[in-house]
């Protein structure tokens, strides 16, 4: 991912999420045992990709992708003023 960033390549993970909140990736929990102590956290908080889109409405995909590309162009050119 770091090499892609250095070469100005955007890697964006698209998550097609469930329409209901009960089955959403945003509700998934992760369990860990740091120092032997049980810790429960939201899975998405430790998601391994720095750039991701959670998409619930597949019809919104073109608009969401165009927004993501626009934001990436703004960041990559240093023009974050909108």
PDB file of N, CA, C and O in Angstrom:
ATOM      1  N   UNK A   1       0.833  -1.190   0.000  1.00  0.00           N
ATOM      2  CA  UNK A   1       0.000   0.000   0.000  1.00  0.00           C
ATOM      3  C   UNK A   1       0.874   1.248   0.000  1.00  0.00           C
ATOM      4  O   UNK A   1       0.572   2.214  -0.695  1.00  0.00           O
ATOM      5  N   UNK A   2       1.955   1.209   0.758  1.00  0.00           N
ATOM      6  CA  UNK A   2       2.851   2.365   0.818  1.00  0.00           C
ATOM      7  C   UNK A   2       3.481   2.639  -0.542  1.00  0.00           C
ATOM      8  O   UNK A   2       3.584   3.783  -0.963  1.00  0.00           O
ATOM      9  N   UNK A   3       3.899   1.589  -1.239  1.00  0.00           N
ATOM     10  CA  UNK A   3       4.511   1.762  -2.559  1.00  0.00           C
ATOM     11  C   UNK A   3       3.500   2.355  -3.544  1.00  0.00           C
ATOM     12  O   UNK A   3       3.841   3.229  -4.343  1.00  0.00           O
ATOM     13  N   UNK A   4       2.265   1.904  -3.488  1.00  0.00           N
ATOM     14  CA  UNK A   4       1.225   2.459  -4.361  1.00  0.00           C
ATOM     15  C   UNK A   4       1.014   3.941  -4.061  1.00  0.00           C
ATOM     16  O   UNK A   4       0.877   4.758  -4.974  1.00  0.00           O
ATOM     17  N   UNK A   5       1.023   4.289  -2.791  1.00  0.00           N
ATOM     18  CA  UNK A   5       0.857   5.691  -2.404  1.00  0.00           C
ATOM     19  C   UNK A   5       2.001   6.545  -2.944  1.00  0.00           C
ATOM     20  O   UNK A   5       1.778   7.645  -3.442  1.00  0.00           O
ATOM     21  N   UNK A   6       3.213   6.035  -2.853  1.00  0.00           N
ATOM     22  CA  UNK A   6       4.376   6.762  -3.367  1.00  0.00           C
ATOM     23  C   UNK A   6       4.295   6.957  -4.876  1.00  0.00           C
ATOM     24  O   UNK A   6       4.817   7.937  -5.409  1.00  0.00           O
ATOM     25  N   UNK A   7       3.643   6.025  -5.567  1.00  0.00           N
ATOM     26  CA  UNK A   7       3.502   6.114  -7.018  1.00  0.00           C
ATOM     27  C   UNK A   7       2.191   6.793  -7.414  1.00  0.00           C
ATOM     28  O   UNK A   7       1.802   6.740  -8.580  1.00  0.00           O
ATOM     29  N   UNK A   8       1.522   7.394  -6.451  1.00  0.00           N
ATOM     30  CA  UNK A   8       0.257   8.107  -6.680  1.00  0.00           C
ATOM     31  C   UNK A   8      -0.821   7.192  -7.253  1.00  0.00           C
ATOM     32  O   UNK A   8      -1.557   7.569  -8.159  1.00  0.00           O
ATOM     33  N   UNK A   9      -0.890   5.975  -6.706  1.00  0.00           N
ATOM     34  CA  UNK A   9      -1.917   5.009  -7.092  1.00  0.00           C
ATOM     35  C   UNK A   9      -2.878   4.874  -5.923  1.00  0.00           C
ATOM     36  O   UNK A   9      -2.467   4.627  -4.792  1.00  0.00           O
ATOM     37  N   UNK A  10      -4.161   5.015  -6.208  1.00  0.00           N
ATOM     38  CA  UNK A  10      -5.187   4.904  -5.176  1.00  0.00           C
ATOM     39  C   UNK A  10      -5.690   3.472  -5.115  1.00  0.00           C
ATOM     40  O   UNK A  10      -6.129   2.923  -6.127  1.00  0.00           O
ATOM     41  N   UNK A  11      -5.610   2.879  -3.935  1.00  0.00           N
ATOM     42  CA  UNK A  11      -6.213   1.574  -3.692  1.00  0.00           C
ATOM     43  C   UNK A  11      -7.342   1.812  -2.711  1.00  0.00           C
ATOM     44  O   UNK A  11      -7.113   2.229  -1.566  1.00  0.00           O
ATOM     45  N   UNK A  12      -8.550   1.581  -3.174  1.00  0.00           N
ATOM     46  CA  UNK A  12      -9.727   1.814  -2.347  1.00  0.00           C
ATOM     47  C   UNK A  12     -10.522   0.516  -2.275  1.00  0.00           C
ATOM     48  O   UNK A  12     -10.937  -0.017  -3.300  1.00  0.00           O
ATOM     49  N   UNK A  13     -10.727   0.031  -1.086  1.00  0.00           N
ATOM     50  CA  UNK A  13     -11.455  -1.205  -0.851  1.00  0.00           C
ATOM     51  C   UNK A  13     -12.940  -0.865  -0.789  1.00  0.00           C
ATOM     52  O   UNK A  13     -13.352  -0.025   0.002  1.00  0.00           O
ATOM     53  N   UNK A  14     -13.748  -1.496  -1.626  1.00  0.00           N
ATOM     54  CA  UNK A  14     -15.187  -1.237  -1.636  1.00  0.00           C
ATOM     55  C   UNK A  14     -15.894  -2.387  -0.937  1.00  0.00           C
ATOM     56  O   UNK A  14     -15.789  -3.543  -1.354  1.00  0.00           O
ATOM     57  N   UNK A  15     -16.604  -2.064   0.120  1.00  0.00           N
ATOM     58  CA  UNK A  15     -17.340  -3.050   0.901  1.00  0.00           C
ATOM     59  C   UNK A  15     -18.811  -2.924   0.536  1.00  0.00           C
ATOM     60  O   UNK A  15     -19.428  -1.884   0.775  1.00  0.00           O
ATOM     61  N   UNK A  16     -19.367  -3.956  -0.075  1.00  0.00           N
ATOM     62  CA  UNK A  16     -20.798  -3.980  -0.360  1.00  0.00           C
ATOM     63  C   UNK A  16     -21.454  -4.513   0.910  1.00  0.00           C
ATOM     64  O   UNK A  16     -21.332  -5.679   1.259  1.00  0.00           O
ATOM     65  N   UNK A  17     -22.120  -3.614   1.626  1.00  0.00           N
ATOM     66  CA  UNK A  17     -22.636  -3.914   2.953  1.00  0.00           C
ATOM     67  C   UNK A  17     -24.113  -4.292   2.897  1.00  0.00           C
ATOM     68  O   UNK A  17     -24.825  -3.945   1.953  1.00  0.00           O
ATOM     69  N   UNK A  18     -24.565  -4.961   3.927  1.00  0.00           N
ATOM     70  CA  UNK A  18     -25.975  -5.334   4.046  1.00  0.00           C
ATOM     71  C   UNK A  18     -26.830  -4.085   4.234  1.00  0.00           C
ATOM     72  O   UNK A  18     -26.396  -3.109   4.841  1.00  0.00           O
ATOM     73  N   UNK A  19     -28.030  -4.141   3.711  1.00  0.00           N
ATOM     74  CA  UNK A  19     -28.924  -2.991   3.813  1.00  0.00           C
ATOM     75  C   UNK A  19     -29.452  -2.807   5.236  1.00  0.00           C
ATOM     76  O   UNK A  19     -29.761  -1.691   5.643  1.00  0.00           O
ATOM     77  N   UNK A  20     -29.527  -3.885   5.990  1.00  0.00           N
ATOM     78  CA  UNK A  20     -30.013  -3.774   7.369  1.00  0.00           C
ATOM     79  C   UNK A  20     -28.832  -3.616   8.311  1.00  0.00           C
ATOM     80  O   UNK A  20     -27.762  -4.179   8.108  1.00  0.00           O
ATOM     81  N   UNK A  21     -29.034  -2.846   9.346  1.00  0.00           N
ATOM     82  CA  UNK A  21     -27.934  -2.575  10.273  1.00  0.00           C
ATOM     83  C   UNK A  21     -27.539  -3.797  11.092  1.00  0.00           C
ATOM     84  O   UNK A  21     -26.408  -3.891  11.555  1.00  0.00           O
ATOM     85  N   UNK A  22     -28.437  -4.760  11.270  1.00  0.00           N
ATOM     86  CA  UNK A  22     -28.105  -5.953  12.053  1.00  0.00           C
ATOM     87  C   UNK A  22     -27.000  -6.779  11.406  1.00  0.00           C
ATOM     88  O   UNK A  22     -26.205  -7.414  12.093  1.00  0.00           O
ATOM     89  N   UNK A  23     -26.956  -6.786  10.079  1.00  0.00           N
ATOM     90  CA  UNK A  23     -25.975  -7.590   9.358  1.00  0.00           C
ATOM     91  C   UNK A  23     -24.829  -6.752   8.797  1.00  0.00           C
ATOM     92  O   UNK A  23     -24.050  -7.222   7.983  1.00  0.00           O
ATOM     93  N   UNK A  24     -24.713  -5.527   9.207  1.00  0.00           N
ATOM     94  CA  UNK A  24     -23.726  -4.593   8.662  1.00  0.00           C
ATOM     95  C   UNK A  24     -22.319  -4.878   9.161  1.00  0.00           C
ATOM     96  O   UNK A  24     -22.127  -5.285  10.311  1.00  0.00           O
ATOM     97  N   UNK A  25     -21.353  -4.622   8.296  1.00  0.00           N
ATOM     98  CA  UNK A  25     -19.952  -4.732   8.703  1.00  0.00           C
ATOM     99  C   UNK A  25     -19.626  -3.707   9.785  1.00  0.00           C
ATOM    100  O   UNK A  25     -18.714  -3.896  10.590  1.00  0.00           O
ATOM    101  N   UNK A  26     -20.386  -2.640   9.825  1.00  0.00           N
ATOM    102  CA  UNK A  26     -20.171  -1.608  10.842  1.00  0.00           C
ATOM    103  C   UNK A  26     -20.558  -2.098  12.238  1.00  0.00           C
ATOM    104  O   UNK A  26     -20.162  -1.503  13.236  1.00  0.00           O
ATOM    105  N   UNK A  27     -21.327  -3.186  12.307  1.00  0.00           N
ATOM    106  CA  UNK A  27     -21.738  -3.754  13.588  1.00  0.00           C
ATOM    107  C   UNK A  27     -20.889  -4.958  14.005  1.00  0.00           C
ATOM    108  O   UNK A  27     -21.017  -5.429  15.127  1.00  0.00           O
ATOM    109  N   UNK A  28     -20.039  -5.456  13.105  1.00  0.00           N
ATOM    110  CA  UNK A  28     -19.189  -6.597  13.446  1.00  0.00           C
ATOM    111  C   UNK A  28     -18.210  -6.222  14.547  1.00  0.00           C
ATOM    112  O   UNK A  28     -17.686  -5.110  14.571  1.00  0.00           O
ATOM    113  N   UNK A  29     -17.966  -7.176  15.424  1.00  0.00           N
ATOM    114  CA  UNK A  29     -17.030  -6.928  16.501  1.00  0.00           C
ATOM    115  C   UNK A  29     -15.827  -7.846  16.385  1.00  0.00           C
ATOM    116  O   UNK A  29     -15.920  -8.947  15.848  1.00  0.00           O
ATOM    117  N   UNK A  30     -14.713  -7.372  16.900  1.00  0.00           N
ATOM    118  CA  UNK A  30     -13.465  -8.113  16.886  1.00  0.00           C
ATOM    119  C   UNK A  30     -13.049  -8.365  18.333  1.00  0.00           C
ATOM    120  O   UNK A  30     -13.172  -7.482  19.181  1.00  0.00           O
ATOM    121  N   UNK A  31     -12.559  -9.558  18.594  1.00  0.00           N
ATOM    122  CA  UNK A  31     -12.137  -9.930  19.945  1.00  0.00           C
ATOM    123  C   UNK A  31     -10.634 -10.136  19.948  1.00  0.00           C
ATOM    124  O   UNK A  31     -10.076 -10.773  19.063  1.00  0.00           O
ATOM    125  N   UNK A  32      -9.972  -9.570  20.942  1.00  0.00           N
ATOM    126  CA  UNK A  32      -8.529  -9.784  21.097  1.00  0.00           C
ATOM    127  C   UNK A  32      -8.210  -9.921  22.577  1.00  0.00           C
ATOM    128  O   UNK A  32      -9.028  -9.593  23.437  1.00  0.00           O
ATOM    129  N   UNK A  33      -7.012 -10.399  22.856  1.00  0.00           N
ATOM    130  CA  UNK A  33      -6.575 -10.617  24.232  1.00  0.00           C
ATOM    131  C   UNK A  33      -5.209  -9.980  24.472  1.00  0.00           C
ATOM    132  O   UNK A  33      -4.230 -10.674  24.733  1.00  0.00           O
ATOM    133  N   UNK A  34      -5.110  -8.637  24.417  1.00  0.00           N
ATOM    134  CA  UNK A  34      -3.815  -8.020  24.709  1.00  0.00           C
ATOM    135  C   UNK A  34      -3.485  -8.181  26.196  1.00  0.00           C
ATOM    136  O   UNK A  34      -4.314  -7.894  27.062  1.00  0.00           O
ATOM    137  N   UNK A  35      -2.299  -8.697  26.464  1.00  0.00           N
ATOM    138  CA  UNK A  35      -1.845  -8.943  27.843  1.00  0.00           C
ATOM    139  C   UNK A  35      -2.817  -9.821  28.614  1.00  0.00           C
ATOM    140  O   UNK A  35      -2.993  -9.675  29.818  1.00  0.00           O
ATOM    141  N   UNK A  36      -3.489 -10.734  27.903  1.00  0.00           N
ATOM    142  CA  UNK A  36      -4.396 -11.675  28.547  1.00  0.00           C
ATOM    143  C   UNK A  36      -5.745 -11.091  28.931  1.00  0.00           C
ATOM    144  O   UNK A  36      -6.558 -11.773  29.552  1.00  0.00           O
ATOM    145  N   UNK A  37      -6.004  -9.840  28.572  1.00  0.00           N
ATOM    146  CA  UNK A  37      -7.269  -9.199  28.931  1.00  0.00           C
ATOM    147  C   UNK A  37      -8.193  -9.161  27.710  1.00  0.00           C
ATOM    148  O   UNK A  37      -7.795  -8.722  26.637  1.00  0.00           O
ATOM    149  N   UNK A  38      -9.434  -9.620  27.896  1.00  0.00           N
ATOM    150  CA  UNK A  38     -10.409  -9.634  26.815  1.00  0.00           C
ATOM    151  C   UNK A  38     -10.749  -8.211  26.388  1.00  0.00           C
ATOM    152  O   UNK A  38     -11.092  -7.360  27.200  1.00  0.00           O
ATOM    153  N   UNK A  39     -10.620  -7.949  25.077  1.00  0.00           N
ATOM    154  CA  UNK A  39     -10.965  -6.649  24.518  1.00  0.00           C
ATOM    155  C   UNK A  39     -11.872  -6.859  23.314  1.00  0.00           C
ATOM    156  O   UNK A  39     -11.530  -7.615  22.406  1.00  0.00           O
ATOM    157  N   UNK A  40     -13.020  -6.189  23.328  1.00  0.00           N
ATOM    158  CA  UNK A  40     -13.961  -6.259  22.214  1.00  0.00           C
ATOM    159  C   UNK A  40     -14.024  -4.880  21.580  1.00  0.00           C
ATOM    160  O   UNK A  40     -14.194  -3.876  22.260  1.00  0.00           O
ATOM    161  N   UNK A  41     -13.845  -4.845  20.252  1.00  0.00           N
ATOM    162  CA  UNK A  41     -13.884  -3.565  19.544  1.00  0.00           C
ATOM    163  C   UNK A  41     -14.607  -3.752  18.218  1.00  0.00           C
ATOM    164  O   UNK A  41     -14.828  -4.867  17.772  1.00  0.00           O
ATOM    165  N   UNK A  42     -14.964  -2.650  17.600  1.00  0.00           N
ATOM    166  CA  UNK A  42     -15.597  -2.705  16.279  1.00  0.00           C
ATOM    167  C   UNK A  42     -14.552  -3.161  15.258  1.00  0.00           C
ATOM    168  O   UNK A  42     -13.426  -2.658  15.244  1.00  0.00           O
ATOM    169  N   UNK A  43     -14.926  -4.096  14.393  1.00  0.00           N
ATOM    170  CA  UNK A  43     -14.015  -4.610  13.374  1.00  0.00           C
ATOM    171  C   UNK A  43     -13.526  -3.492  12.458  1.00  0.00           C
ATOM    172  O   UNK A  43     -12.352  -3.423  12.114  1.00  0.00           O
ATOM    173  N   UNK A  44     -14.411  -2.600  12.089  1.00  0.00           N
ATOM    174  CA  UNK A  44     -14.065  -1.547  11.132  1.00  0.00           C
ATOM    175  C   UNK A  44     -13.014  -0.592  11.702  1.00  0.00           C
ATOM    176  O   UNK A  44     -12.256   0.026  10.956  1.00  0.00           O
ATOM    177  N   UNK A  45     -12.920  -0.493  13.030  1.00  0.00           N
ATOM    178  CA  UNK A  45     -11.913   0.374  13.655  1.00  0.00           C
ATOM    179  C   UNK A  45     -10.491  -0.127  13.420  1.00  0.00           C
ATOM    180  O   UNK A  45      -9.539   0.650  13.493  1.00  0.00           O
ATOM    181  N   UNK A  46     -10.356  -1.414  13.152  1.00  0.00           N
ATOM    182  CA  UNK A  46      -9.032  -1.990  12.897  1.00  0.00           C
ATOM    183  C   UNK A  46      -8.947  -2.555  11.484  1.00  0.00           C
ATOM    184  O   UNK A  46      -8.122  -3.420  11.212  1.00  0.00           O
ATOM    185  N   UNK A  47      -9.781  -2.051  10.588  1.00  0.00           N
ATOM    186  CA  UNK A  47      -9.792  -2.532   9.205  1.00  0.00           C
ATOM    187  C   UNK A  47      -8.407  -2.299   8.594  1.00  0.00           C
ATOM    188  O   UNK A  47      -7.842  -1.215   8.734  1.00  0.00           O
ATOM    189  N   UNK A  48      -7.849  -3.305   7.913  1.00  0.00           N
ATOM    190  CA  UNK A  48      -6.452  -3.215   7.482  1.00  0.00           C
ATOM    191  C   UNK A  48      -6.164  -2.288   6.301  1.00  0.00           C
ATOM    192  O   UNK A  48      -5.007  -2.052   5.992  1.00  0.00           O
ATOM    193  N   UNK A  49      -7.176  -1.748   5.658  1.00  0.00           N
ATOM    194  CA  UNK A  49      -6.946  -0.847   4.534  1.00  0.00           C
ATOM    195  C   UNK A  49      -7.231   0.590   4.954  1.00  0.00           C
ATOM    196  O   UNK A  49      -8.265   0.862   5.554  1.00  0.00           O
ATOM    197  N   UNK A  50      -6.352   1.525   4.619  1.00  0.00           N
ATOM    198  CA  UNK A  50      -6.575   2.910   5.047  1.00  0.00           C
ATOM    199  C   UNK A  50      -7.702   3.605   4.291  1.00  0.00           C
ATOM    200  O   UNK A  50      -8.342   4.501   4.829  1.00  0.00           O
ATOM    201  N   UNK A  51      -7.981   3.176   3.074  1.00  0.00           N
ATOM    202  CA  UNK A  51      -9.030   3.804   2.280  1.00  0.00           C
ATOM    203  C   UNK A  51     -10.077   2.750   1.936  1.00  0.00           C
ATOM    204  O   UNK A  51      -9.773   1.755   1.283  1.00  0.00           O
ATOM    205  N   UNK A  52     -11.291   2.981   2.385  1.00  0.00           N
ATOM    206  CA  UNK A  52     -12.366   2.046   2.083  1.00  0.00           C
ATOM    207  C   UNK A  52     -13.686   2.799   1.998  1.00  0.00           C
ATOM    208  O   UNK A  52     -13.843   3.895   2.523  1.00  0.00           O
ATOM    209  N   UNK A  53     -14.615   2.185   1.284  1.00  0.00           N
ATOM    210  CA  UNK A  53     -15.958   2.728   1.126  1.00  0.00           C
ATOM    211  C   UNK A  53     -16.932   1.648   1.564  1.00  0.00           C
ATOM    212  O   UNK A  53     -16.831   0.504   1.118  1.00  0.00           O
ATOM    213  N   UNK A  54     -17.843   2.006   2.453  1.00  0.00           N
ATOM    214  CA  UNK A  54     -18.914   1.101   2.842  1.00  0.00           C
ATOM    215  C   UNK A  54     -20.139   1.506   2.027  1.00  0.00           C
ATOM    216  O   UNK A  54     -20.674   2.596   2.180  1.00  0.00           O
ATOM    217  N   UNK A  55     -20.564   0.626   1.145  1.00  0.00           N
ATOM    218  CA  UNK A  55     -21.645   0.931   0.210  1.00  0.00           C
ATOM    219  C   UNK A  55     -22.836   0.035   0.492  1.00  0.00           C
ATOM    220  O   UNK A  55     -22.724  -1.186   0.454  1.00  0.00           O
ATOM    221  N   UNK A  56     -23.973   0.638   0.793  1.00  0.00           N
ATOM    222  CA  UNK A  56     -25.194  -0.124   1.032  1.00  0.00           C
ATOM    223  C   UNK A  56     -26.133  -0.097  -0.159  1.00  0.00           C
ATOM    224  O   UNK A  56     -26.913  -1.007  -0.354  1.00  0.00           O
ATOM    225  N   UNK A  57     -26.089   0.956  -0.952  1.00  0.00           N
ATOM    226  CA  UNK A  57     -26.966   1.102  -2.106  1.00  0.00           C
ATOM    227  C   UNK A  57     -26.124   0.971  -3.365  1.00  0.00           C
ATOM    228  O   UNK A  57     -25.378   1.879  -3.724  1.00  0.00           O
ATOM    229  N   UNK A  58     -26.244  -0.149  -4.041  1.00  0.00           N
ATOM    230  CA  UNK A  58     -25.411  -0.422  -5.211  1.00  0.00           C
ATOM    231  C   UNK A  58     -25.648   0.591  -6.327  1.00  0.00           C
ATOM    232  O   UNK A  58     -24.741   0.886  -7.099  1.00  0.00           O
ATOM    233  N   UNK A  59     -26.823   1.168  -6.396  1.00  0.00           N
ATOM    234  CA  UNK A  59     -27.103   2.166  -7.424  1.00  0.00           C
ATOM    235  C   UNK A  59     -26.298   3.445  -7.199  1.00  0.00           C
ATOM    236  O   UNK A  59     -26.127   4.238  -8.117  1.00  0.00           O
ATOM    237  N   UNK A  60     -25.817   3.654  -5.987  1.00  0.00           N
ATOM    238  CA  UNK A  60     -25.026   4.842  -5.675  1.00  0.00           C
ATOM    239  C   UNK A  60     -23.547   4.673  -6.039  1.00  0.00           C
ATOM    240  O   UNK A  60     -22.768   5.615  -5.912  1.00  0.00           O
ATOM    241  N   UNK A  61     -23.158   3.488  -6.510  1.00  0.00           N
ATOM    242  CA  UNK A  61     -21.748   3.209  -6.796  1.00  0.00           C
ATOM    243  C   UNK A  61     -21.094   4.221  -7.742  1.00  0.00           C
ATOM    244  O   UNK A  61     -20.017   4.724  -7.427  1.00  0.00           O
ATOM    245  N   UNK A  62     -21.695   4.583  -8.874  1.00  0.00           N
ATOM    246  CA  UNK A  62     -21.026   5.562  -9.747  1.00  0.00           C
ATOM    247  C   UNK A  62     -20.759   6.899  -9.058  1.00  0.00           C
ATOM    248  O   UNK A  62     -19.669   7.459  -9.187  1.00  0.00           O
ATOM    249  N   UNK A  63     -21.730   7.400  -8.320  1.00  0.00           N
ATOM    250  CA  UNK A  63     -21.556   8.680  -7.630  1.00  0.00           C
ATOM    251  C   UNK A  63     -20.501   8.577  -6.527  1.00  0.00           C
ATOM    252  O   UNK A  63     -19.655   9.455  -6.382  1.00  0.00           O
ATOM    253  N   UNK A  64     -20.522   7.482  -5.798  1.00  0.00           N
ATOM    254  CA  UNK A  64     -19.560   7.283  -4.711  1.00  0.00           C
ATOM    255  C   UNK A  64     -18.141   7.174  -5.258  1.00  0.00           C
ATOM    256  O   UNK A  64     -17.204   7.772  -4.720  1.00  0.00           O
ATOM    257  N   UNK A  65     -17.972   6.445  -6.348  1.00  0.00           N
ATOM    258  CA  UNK A  65     -16.642   6.322  -6.957  1.00  0.00           C
ATOM    259  C   UNK A  65     -16.147   7.648  -7.515  1.00  0.00           C
ATOM    260  O   UNK A  65     -14.969   7.990  -7.364  1.00  0.00           O
ATOM    261  N   UNK A  66     -17.036   8.401  -8.127  1.00  0.00           N
ATOM    262  CA  UNK A  66     -16.606   9.701  -8.648  1.00  0.00           C
ATOM    263  C   UNK A  66     -16.230  10.650  -7.518  1.00  0.00           C
ATOM    264  O   UNK A  66     -15.256  11.401  -7.617  1.00  0.00           O
ATOM    265  N   UNK A  67     -16.953  10.607  -6.409  1.00  0.00           N
ATOM    266  CA  UNK A  67     -16.591  11.425  -5.246  1.00  0.00           C
ATOM    267  C   UNK A  67     -15.234  11.008  -4.678  1.00  0.00           C
ATOM    268  O   UNK A  67     -14.414  11.852  -4.317  1.00  0.00           O
ATOM    269  N   UNK A  68     -15.012   9.692  -4.602  1.00  0.00           N
ATOM    270  CA  UNK A  68     -13.734   9.200  -4.076  1.00  0.00           C
ATOM    271  C   UNK A  68     -12.574   9.632  -4.971  1.00  0.00           C
ATOM    272  O   UNK A  68     -11.526  10.066  -4.472  1.00  0.00           O
ATOM    273  N   UNK A  69     -12.750   9.535  -6.284  1.00  0.00           N
ATOM    274  CA  UNK A  69     -11.697   9.968  -7.204  1.00  0.00           C
ATOM    275  C   UNK A  69     -11.442  11.467  -7.109  1.00  0.00           C
ATOM    276  O   UNK A  69     -10.298  11.913  -7.102  1.00  0.00           O
ATOM    277  N   UNK A  70     -12.501  12.244  -7.001  1.00  0.00           N
ATOM    278  CA  UNK A  70     -12.348  13.695  -6.870  1.00  0.00           C
ATOM    279  C   UNK A  70     -11.558  14.033  -5.607  1.00  0.00           C
ATOM    280  O   UNK A  70     -10.621  14.828  -5.638  1.00  0.00           O
ATOM    281  N   UNK A  71     -11.912  13.384  -4.493  1.00  0.00           N
ATOM    282  CA  UNK A  71     -11.200  13.640  -3.244  1.00  0.00           C
ATOM    283  C   UNK A  71      -9.745  13.211  -3.349  1.00  0.00           C
ATOM    284  O   UNK A  71      -8.854  13.884  -2.828  1.00  0.00           O
ATOM    285  N   UNK A  72      -9.485  12.078  -4.013  1.00  0.00           N
ATOM    286  CA  UNK A  72      -8.110  11.616  -4.162  1.00  0.00           C
ATOM    287  C   UNK A  72      -7.302  12.592  -5.006  1.00  0.00           C
ATOM    288  O   UNK A  72      -6.157  12.907  -4.689  1.00  0.00           O
ATOM    289  N   UNK A  73      -7.905  13.100  -6.104  1.00  0.00           N
ATOM    290  CA  UNK A  73      -7.200  14.093  -6.922  1.00  0.00           C
ATOM    291  C   UNK A  73      -6.886  15.340  -6.117  1.00  0.00           C
ATOM    292  O   UNK A  73      -5.797  15.913  -6.229  1.00  0.00           O
ATOM    293  N   UNK A  74      -7.822  15.792  -5.288  1.00  0.00           N
ATOM    294  CA  UNK A  74      -7.579  16.958  -4.449  1.00  0.00           C
ATOM    295  C   UNK A  74      -6.439  16.708  -3.481  1.00  0.00           C
ATOM    296  O   UNK A  74      -5.572  17.575  -3.288  1.00  0.00           O
ATOM    297  N   UNK A  75      -6.420  15.525  -2.862  1.00  0.00           N
ATOM    298  CA  UNK A  75      -5.346  15.204  -1.922  1.00  0.00           C
ATOM    299  C   UNK A  75      -4.001  15.055  -2.621  1.00  0.00           C
ATOM    300  O   UNK A  75      -2.973  15.522  -2.114  1.00  0.00           O
ATOM    301  N   UNK A  76      -3.997  14.416  -3.785  1.00  0.00           N
ATOM    302  CA  UNK A  76      -2.731  14.151  -4.463  1.00  0.00           C
ATOM    303  C   UNK A  76      -2.126  15.418  -5.074  1.00  0.00           C
ATOM    304  O   UNK A  76      -0.922  15.499  -5.268  1.00  0.00           O
ATOM    305  N   UNK A  77      -2.953  16.405  -5.370  1.00  0.00           N
ATOM    306  CA  UNK A  77      -2.423  17.654  -5.926  1.00  0.00           C
ATOM    307  C   UNK A  77      -2.228  18.705  -4.852  1.00  0.00           C
ATOM    308  O   UNK A  77      -1.747  19.793  -5.140  1.00  0.00           O
ATOM    309  N   UNK A  78      -2.622  18.373  -3.617  1.00  0.00           N
ATOM    310  CA  UNK A  78      -2.460  19.336  -2.519  1.00  0.00           C
ATOM    311  C   UNK A  78      -3.486  20.443  -2.537  1.00  0.00           C
ATOM    312  O   UNK A  78      -3.328  21.444  -1.874  1.00  0.00           O
ATOM    313  N   UNK A  79      -4.574  20.225  -3.263  1.00  0.00           N
ATOM    314  CA  UNK A  79      -5.625  21.231  -3.361  1.00  0.00           C
ATOM    315  C   UNK A  79      -6.832  20.767  -2.562  1.00  0.00           C
ATOM    316  O   UNK A  79      -7.812  20.312  -3.119  1.00  0.00           O
ATOM    317  N   UNK A  80      -6.770  20.876  -1.259  1.00  0.00           N
ATOM    318  CA  UNK A  80      -7.845  20.449  -0.397  1.00  0.00           C
ATOM    319  C   UNK A  80      -8.871  21.523  -0.130  1.00  0.00           C
ATOM    320  O   UNK A  80      -9.675  21.407   0.763  1.00  0.00           O
ATOM    321  N   UNK A  81      -8.886  22.591  -0.925  1.00  0.00           N
ATOM    322  CA  UNK A  81      -9.797  23.704  -0.653  1.00  0.00           C
ATOM    323  C   UNK A  81     -11.194  23.480  -1.203  1.00  0.00           C
ATOM    324  O   UNK A  81     -12.081  24.242  -0.946  1.00  0.00           O
ATOM    325  N   UNK A  82     -11.434  22.402  -1.966  1.00  0.00           N
ATOM    326  CA  UNK A  82     -12.779  22.107  -2.450  1.00  0.00           C
ATOM    327  C   UNK A  82     -12.984  22.483  -3.789  1.00  0.00           C
ATOM    328  O   UNK A  82     -13.235  22.724  -4.746  1.00  0.00           O
TER     329      UNK A  82
END
